[in-house]
């Protein structure tokens, strides 16, 4: 019988937990496949715990820790990231391990004081400082704004393991195995893009800076705080984060996002999609904003180069659900997209003007002529929608 082991490499053990009861990550983003909070226990001459888990999962977490080290004390708690899905169990860990020394940078401790009222037993590290546990020799690399200001990564030079915090993470609970070598990783790749687009998406430049800073390290293991522990897929994982943080699309098809109150703007979207298909475009992705999940829309905004946006005018403004999508795209500073737009109105048009301003503000390249429809579809508007599709297909 094959025995399940918690061992990652060297003296590093996986002690993370799954969360399949939370419906919304950050109370915003759906979790159809759950999420894991990964934590690592280094059972060396000195014992170190790397990050913690959501406080709701503490009992299971403590059991896992004790299965590895029994009654041994823990010397260090290394905090790479302070968002409460990882820092939430700090106070409880201190109750069970009162002598533990918390390791973080200056920014970390400002947050530990504020969130948890902890002021003692601390080791403040600077960029590049080291901590020797015996077999494992750790170095701390500050990676601010990936995706909070205090974020850092911890590198173990002995076994070439990078404890990367949220970076290289993804949504999706772990199904038994936690190492990529022992599972089918297929479901995690889409969840990685969705995770990146929702959580990290605004911080492309800091991610690029972190990737450059860490590019000289030899990596055999990436141990992030969410999703599989990466070993044989490291090149692909780093490639995905590199591409996404450069805002480089990986799909050459067309993404159509539209809002519609009574089906008139939807009719425009359908004419455009049908004409794109007639023009030979096979990769056409359509998101009605009122029924598609926002996290899926953002994921596809990060994937597609060509984006067509449609909206009715609502109370003299753009349709609120479309405005919300535009706001989230702008907040993520998505670059280098090629953009067309269309809209409808009943007595005074505003949506098309707003979408034009949105394209200009984001420096997106325009395709074709925007289409503005009063009331409902006419043969002339149908022709204009087809021309917008043709102009897109020709790109
Ligand atoms: Fe998984 Fe930014 O916390």
Coordinates of C-alpha atoms and ligand atoms in Angstrom, one line a residue:
X1 CA 0.0 0.0 0.0
X2 CA 1.3 3.4 -0.9
X3 CA 1.4 5.7 2.1
X4 CA 0.4 9.4 1.7
X5 CA 3.3 11.5 2.8
X6 CA 3.4 15.2 3.7
X7 CA 7.1 15.4 2.6
X8 CA 7.8 18.0 -0.2
X9 CA 11.6 17.9 -0.3
X10 CA 14.5 17.9 2.2
X11 CA 12.8 18.4 5.6
X12 CA 9.9 20.5 4.2
X13 CA 6.3 19.2 4.8
X14 CA 3.0 20.3 3.3
X15 CA 0.6 21.1 6.1
X16 CA -2.0 23.2 4.1
X17 CA -5.7 22.8 4.2
X18 CA -8.6 22.8 1.7
X19 CA -11.5 25.2 2.0
X20 CA -14.6 23.9 0.1
X21 CA -17.2 25.7 2.2
X22 CA -16.3 29.3 1.3
X23 CA -18.4 30.5 -1.6
X24 CA -16.6 33.8 -2.4
X25 CA -12.9 34.4 -2.1
X26 CA -12.3 37.8 -0.5
X27 CA -16.1 37.8 -0.4
X28 CA -16.0 38.7 -4.1
X29 CA -14.8 35.9 -6.4
X30 CA -16.7 32.6 -6.8
X31 CA -15.0 29.4 -5.8
X32 CA -16.6 26.6 -7.8
X33 CA -13.8 24.2 -7.0
X34 CA -12.8 25.6 -3.6
X35 CA -9.4 26.8 -2.7
X36 CA -6.4 25.6 -0.7
X37 CA -4.5 27.5 1.9
X38 CA -0.9 26.1 1.7
X39 CA 1.4 26.2 4.6
X40 CA 4.8 24.5 5.0
X41 CA 6.5 23.1 8.0
X42 CA 10.3 22.8 7.9
X43 CA 11.2 20.1 10.5
X44 CA 14.9 20.9 10.6
X45 CA 17.3 21.4 13.6
X46 CA 15.3 24.5 14.1
X47 CA 11.6 24.1 13.2
X48 CA 10.0 26.8 11.0
X49 CA 6.4 27.2 9.8
X50 CA 6.0 29.1 6.5
X51 CA 2.7 31.1 6.5
X52 CA -0.5 29.9 8.2
X53 CA -4.1 29.3 7.0
X54 CA -7.5 30.8 7.4
X55 CA -8.4 30.8 11.1
X56 CA -11.6 28.8 10.5
X57 CA -9.4 25.8 9.5
X58 CA -7.1 26.0 12.6
X59 CA -8.1 22.7 14.2
X60 CA -7.3 20.6 11.1
X61 CA -4.2 22.7 10.6
X62 CA -2.8 22.0 14.1
X63 CA -3.5 18.3 13.7
X64 CA -1.4 18.3 10.5
X65 CA 1.4 20.2 12.2
X66 CA 1.5 17.7 15.1
X67 CA 1.4 14.7 12.8
X68 CA 4.8 16.0 11.5
X69 CA 6.6 17.3 14.6
X70 CA 4.6 15.7 17.5
X71 CA 5.2 17.8 20.6
X72 CA 8.3 19.6 19.3
X73 CA 8.1 23.3 19.6
X74 CA 8.2 25.6 16.6
X75 CA 11.0 28.1 16.6
X76 CA 10.0 30.4 13.7
X77 CA 6.8 31.5 12.0
X78 CA 7.8 33.0 8.6
X79 CA 5.1 35.4 7.3
X80 CA 5.5 36.0 3.5
X81 CA 2.1 37.6 3.2
X82 CA -0.4 39.2 5.6
X83 CA -3.7 38.8 3.8
X84 CA -5.9 37.0 6.4
X85 CA -6.3 33.8 4.4
X86 CA -2.7 33.1 5.4
X87 CA -2.1 35.3 8.5
X88 CA -5.5 34.4 10.1
X89 CA -4.1 31.7 12.3
X90 CA -1.1 33.7 13.7
X91 CA -2.8 34.5 17.1
X92 CA -3.9 30.9 17.5
X93 CA -0.4 29.6 16.6
X94 CA 1.0 31.8 19.3
X95 CA -1.4 30.4 21.8
X96 CA -0.1 26.9 21.1
X97 CA 3.5 27.9 20.5
X98 CA 4.1 30.9 22.9
X99 CA 7.9 30.9 22.3
X100 CA 7.6 31.2 18.6
X101 CA 9.5 34.0 16.9
X102 CA 7.6 35.7 14.0
X103 CA 9.8 36.4 11.0
X104 CA 8.8 39.2 8.6
X105 CA 9.9 42.5 7.2
X106 CA 9.2 46.0 8.5
X107 CA 5.9 46.2 6.6
X108 CA 4.8 42.8 7.9
X109 CA 5.0 43.9 11.5
X110 CA 3.1 47.1 10.9
X111 CA 0.2 44.9 9.8
X112 CA 0.7 42.2 12.5
X113 CA 0.4 45.0 15.1
X114 CA -2.7 46.4 13.4
X115 CA -4.5 43.2 12.6
X116 CA -3.6 41.1 15.6
X117 CA -2.1 43.4 18.3
X118 CA 1.2 41.4 18.4
X119 CA 4.3 43.4 19.4
X120 CA 6.8 40.9 20.8
X121 CA 8.9 37.8 19.7
X122 CA 9.8 39.2 16.3
X123 CA 12.7 38.9 13.9
X124 CA 12.7 41.8 11.4
X125 CA 14.5 40.8 8.2
X126 CA 15.7 43.0 5.3
X127 CA 15.9 42.1 1.7
X128 CA 18.6 39.4 1.2
X129 CA 19.0 38.4 4.8
X130 CA 19.3 34.8 5.7
X131 CA 18.2 32.3 8.4
X132 CA 20.0 29.0 9.0
X133 CA 17.7 26.2 10.2
X134 CA 20.4 23.5 10.0
X135 CA 20.0 21.7 6.7
X136 CA 17.9 24.4 5.1
X137 CA 19.4 27.9 4.6
X138 CA 16.7 30.5 3.9
X139 CA 17.0 33.8 2.2
X140 CA 14.3 36.5 2.2
X141 CA 13.5 38.4 -0.9
X142 CA 11.2 41.4 -0.6
X143 CA 8.6 41.5 -3.5
X144 CA 6.4 44.4 -2.6
X145 CA 2.9 44.7 -4.2
X146 CA 2.7 41.1 -5.3
X147 CA 0.1 41.9 -4.3
X148 CA 0.3 43.7 -0.9
X149 CA 3.1 46.0 0.2
X150 CA 4.6 43.6 2.7
X151 CA 4.8 40.6 0.4
X152 CA 8.1 38.7 0.4
X153 CA 9.3 35.3 -0.8
X154 CA 11.5 32.9 1.1
X155 CA 14.1 30.9 -0.8
X156 CA 15.7 27.7 0.5
X157 CA 19.1 27.4 -1.3
X158 CA 19.8 23.9 0.0
X159 CA 16.8 22.2 -1.7
X160 CA 16.1 25.1 -4.2
X161 CA 12.6 25.6 -2.9
X162 CA 10.8 29.0 -3.4
X163 CA 8.1 29.7 -0.9
X164 CA 6.4 32.3 -3.1
X165 CA 3.3 33.4 -1.2
X166 CA 0.4 34.1 -3.5
X167 CA 2.6 34.3 -6.6
X168 CA 2.2 31.2 -8.9
X169 CA -0.9 30.3 -7.0
X170 CA -4.3 29.4 -8.3
X171 CA -7.9 28.7 -7.2
X172 CA -9.0 25.1 -6.7
X173 CA -8.9 22.9 -3.7
X174 CA -6.4 20.0 -3.8
X175 CA -7.9 16.6 -4.5
X176 CA -5.7 14.3 -2.4
X177 CA -2.3 15.0 -3.9
X178 CA -0.6 18.3 -3.4
X179 CA 2.5 17.9 -5.7
X180 CA 2.0 18.4 -9.4
X181 CA 3.8 15.1 -10.1
X182 CA 1.1 13.2 -8.4
X183 CA -2.0 14.7 -10.1
X184 CA -3.7 15.7 -13.3
X185 CA -3.0 19.5 -13.2
X186 CA -5.5 20.2 -16.1
X187 CA -8.2 21.9 -14.0
X188 CA -5.7 24.3 -12.3
X189 CA -4.5 26.2 -15.4
X190 CA -7.8 28.0 -16.0
X191 CA -8.1 28.6 -12.3
X192 CA -4.6 30.1 -12.3
X193 CA -5.6 32.7 -14.9
X194 CA -8.9 33.5 -13.1
X195 CA -7.0 33.8 -9.9
X196 CA -4.4 36.1 -11.4
X197 CA -7.0 38.3 -13.2
X198 CA -9.1 38.8 -10.1
X199 CA -6.5 39.0 -7.3
X200 CA -3.1 40.0 -8.7
X201 CA -4.2 41.5 -12.1
X202 CA -3.6 45.2 -11.1
X203 CA 0.0 44.5 -10.2
X204 CA 1.6 43.5 -13.5
X205 CA 4.7 45.8 -13.1
X206 CA 5.5 44.6 -9.5
X207 CA 5.1 41.0 -10.7
X208 CA 7.5 41.7 -13.5
X209 CA 10.0 43.3 -11.1
X210 CA 9.7 40.2 -8.8
X211 CA 10.3 37.8 -11.7
X212 CA 13.4 39.7 -12.8
X213 CA 14.7 39.8 -9.2
X214 CA 14.2 36.1 -8.8
X215 CA 15.4 35.1 -12.3
X216 CA 18.9 34.1 -11.0
X217 CA 17.6 31.5 -8.6
X218 CA 17.6 27.8 -9.4
X219 CA 14.2 26.3 -8.7
X220 CA 13.3 22.7 -8.1
X221 CA 10.1 23.5 -6.2
X222 CA 7.7 26.4 -6.1
X223 CA 5.6 26.2 -2.9
X224 CA 2.9 28.9 -3.2
X225 CA 0.1 29.6 -0.8
X226 CA -2.7 28.3 -3.2
X227 CA -3.0 25.3 -5.4
X228 CA -0.5 22.6 -6.3
X229 CA 3.1 22.5 -5.3
X230 CA 5.0 22.9 -8.5
X231 CA 8.0 20.9 -9.5
X232 CA 7.9 19.4 -13.1
X233 CA 5.6 22.3 -14.3
X234 CA 7.7 25.2 -13.0
X235 CA 8.6 26.5 -16.4
X236 CA 5.0 26.6 -17.5
X237 CA 3.8 28.2 -14.2
X238 CA 6.5 30.9 -14.4
X239 CA 5.6 31.4 -18.1
X240 CA 1.9 31.9 -17.3
X241 CA 2.7 34.5 -14.6
X242 CA 5.2 36.2 -16.9
X243 CA 2.7 36.4 -19.8
X244 CA -0.2 37.6 -17.7
X245 CA 1.9 40.3 -15.9
X246 CA 3.0 41.6 -19.3
X247 CA -0.7 41.7 -20.2
X248 CA 0.1 39.6 -23.2
X249 CA -3.0 37.7 -24.6
X250 CA -2.7 34.0 -25.5
X251 CA -5.9 33.8 -27.6
X252 CA -6.1 35.3 -31.0
X253 CA -9.9 35.1 -31.2
X254 CA -12.6 37.7 -30.3
X255 CA -14.1 38.3 -26.9
X256 CA -17.6 39.9 -27.0
X257 CA -18.9 41.4 -23.7
X258 CA -22.3 43.0 -23.7
X259 CA -25.1 44.2 -21.5
X260 CA -28.7 44.1 -22.6
X261 CA -31.9 45.1 -20.8
X262 CA -34.6 43.8 -23.3
X263 CA -32.5 42.0 -25.9
X264 CA -31.8 44.8 -28.4
X265 CA -28.1 45.2 -27.6
X266 CA -28.0 41.5 -27.4
X267 CA -29.3 41.3 -31.0
X268 CA -26.4 43.5 -32.1
X269 CA -23.9 41.2 -30.3
X270 CA -25.5 38.2 -32.0
X271 CA -25.2 39.8 -35.5
X272 CA -21.6 40.6 -34.8
X273 CA -20.8 37.1 -33.5
X274 CA -22.6 35.5 -36.5
X275 CA -20.7 37.7 -39.0
X276 CA -17.3 36.9 -37.3
X277 CA -18.1 33.2 -37.7
X278 CA -19.1 33.8 -41.3
X279 CA -15.7 35.5 -41.8
X280 CA -14.0 32.3 -40.6
X281 CA -13.2 33.2 -36.9
X282 CA -13.6 30.1 -34.8
X283 CA -12.5 31.4 -31.4
X284 CA -15.4 33.6 -30.4
X285 CA -16.2 34.0 -26.7
X286 CA -19.4 35.8 -25.7
X287 CA -20.1 37.1 -22.2
X288 CA -23.5 38.6 -21.4
X289 CA -22.6 40.7 -18.3
X290 CA -25.8 40.0 -16.4
X291 CA -25.3 36.3 -16.4
X292 CA -21.6 35.6 -16.9
X293 CA -19.6 35.6 -13.7
X294 CA -17.3 38.7 -13.4
X295 CA -14.3 36.5 -12.6
X296 CA -14.7 34.6 -15.9
X297 CA -15.1 37.9 -17.8
X298 CA -11.9 39.3 -16.3
X299 CA -10.1 36.0 -17.0
X300 CA -11.0 36.3 -20.6
X301 CA -10.0 39.9 -20.8
X302 CA -6.5 38.7 -19.8
X303 CA -6.6 36.1 -22.5
X304 CA -8.1 37.8 -25.6
X305 CA -6.4 40.3 -27.8
X306 CA -9.6 41.5 -29.6
X307 CA -12.4 42.8 -27.4
X308 CA -15.8 44.0 -28.6
X309 CA -18.0 45.7 -25.9
X310 CA -21.7 46.5 -26.1
X311 CA -24.0 48.4 -23.9
X312 CA -27.4 50.1 -23.7
X313 CA -27.8 53.6 -22.4
X314 CA -29.4 53.5 -18.9
X315 CA -30.6 56.6 -17.1
X316 CA -28.5 58.7 -19.4
X317 CA -25.4 56.6 -18.5
X318 CA -23.8 53.4 -19.5
X319 CA -25.6 50.2 -18.3
X320 CA -24.4 49.7 -14.7
X321 CA -23.3 46.1 -15.1
X322 CA -21.1 47.1 -18.2
X323 CA -19.8 50.1 -16.3
X324 CA -18.7 47.8 -13.5
X325 CA -16.8 45.6 -15.9
X326 CA -15.1 48.6 -17.5
X327 CA -14.2 49.9 -14.0
X328 CA -12.6 46.5 -13.1
X329 CA -10.7 46.4 -16.4
X330 CA -9.4 49.9 -15.9
X331 CA -8.4 49.2 -12.3
X332 CA -6.2 46.3 -13.6
X333 CA -4.6 48.6 -16.2
X334 CA -5.0 46.0 -18.9
X335 CA -2.8 47.1 -21.8
X336 CA -2.5 46.4 -25.5
X337 CA -6.0 45.4 -26.5
X338 CA -7.7 46.0 -29.8
X339 CA -11.2 47.3 -29.2
X340 CA -14.6 47.9 -30.9
X341 CA -17.9 48.9 -29.4
X342 CA -21.6 49.2 -30.0
X343 CA -24.6 50.3 -28.1
X344 CA -28.3 51.2 -28.1
X345 CA -30.5 53.8 -26.6
X346 CA -34.2 54.8 -26.4
X347 CA -34.2 58.6 -26.4
X348 CA -30.7 59.9 -25.9
X349 CA -27.5 58.0 -26.4
X350 CA -24.7 58.0 -23.8
X351 CA -23.2 54.4 -23.7
X352 CA -21.3 54.7 -27.0
X353 CA -19.6 57.9 -25.9
X354 CA -18.6 56.3 -22.6
X355 CA -17.1 53.3 -24.3
X356 CA -15.1 55.6 -26.6
X357 CA -13.8 57.5 -23.6
X358 CA -12.9 54.2 -21.9
X359 CA -10.9 53.0 -24.9
X360 CA -9.0 56.3 -25.1
X361 CA -8.3 56.3 -21.3
X362 CA -6.8 52.8 -21.6
X363 CA -4.9 53.6 -24.8
X364 CA -6.5 50.7 -26.5
X365 CA -6.4 50.5 -30.3
X366 CA -9.7 51.0 -32.0
X367 CA -11.2 48.6 -34.7
X368 CA -13.8 49.6 -37.2
X369 CA -16.6 52.2 -36.6
X370 CA -18.7 52.0 -33.4
X371 CA -22.4 51.2 -34.0
X372 CA -25.1 53.2 -32.2
X373 CA -28.7 52.0 -32.5
X374 CA -31.9 53.8 -31.6
X375 CA -34.6 51.5 -30.3
X376 CA -34.3 48.2 -32.2
X377 CA -32.5 46.5 -35.1
X378 CA -32.9 47.8 -38.6
X379 CA -31.3 46.6 -41.8
X380 CA -29.0 49.5 -41.8
X381 CA -27.8 48.8 -38.2
X382 CA -27.4 45.1 -39.1
X383 CA -25.2 46.1 -41.9
X384 CA -23.1 48.4 -39.6
X385 CA -22.7 45.5 -37.1
X386 CA -21.5 43.2 -39.8
X387 CA -19.0 45.8 -41.0
X388 CA -17.7 46.1 -37.4
X389 CA -17.3 42.3 -37.4
X390 CA -15.6 42.3 -40.8
X391 CA -13.1 45.0 -39.6
X392 CA -12.3 42.8 -36.6
X393 CA -11.9 39.6 -38.6
X394 CA -9.6 41.4 -41.0
X395 CA -7.2 42.2 -38.1
Ligands
LIG1 FE1 -3.9 34.3 -0.7 FE2 -3.3 37.6 -1.0 O1 -3.8 36.1 -0.1

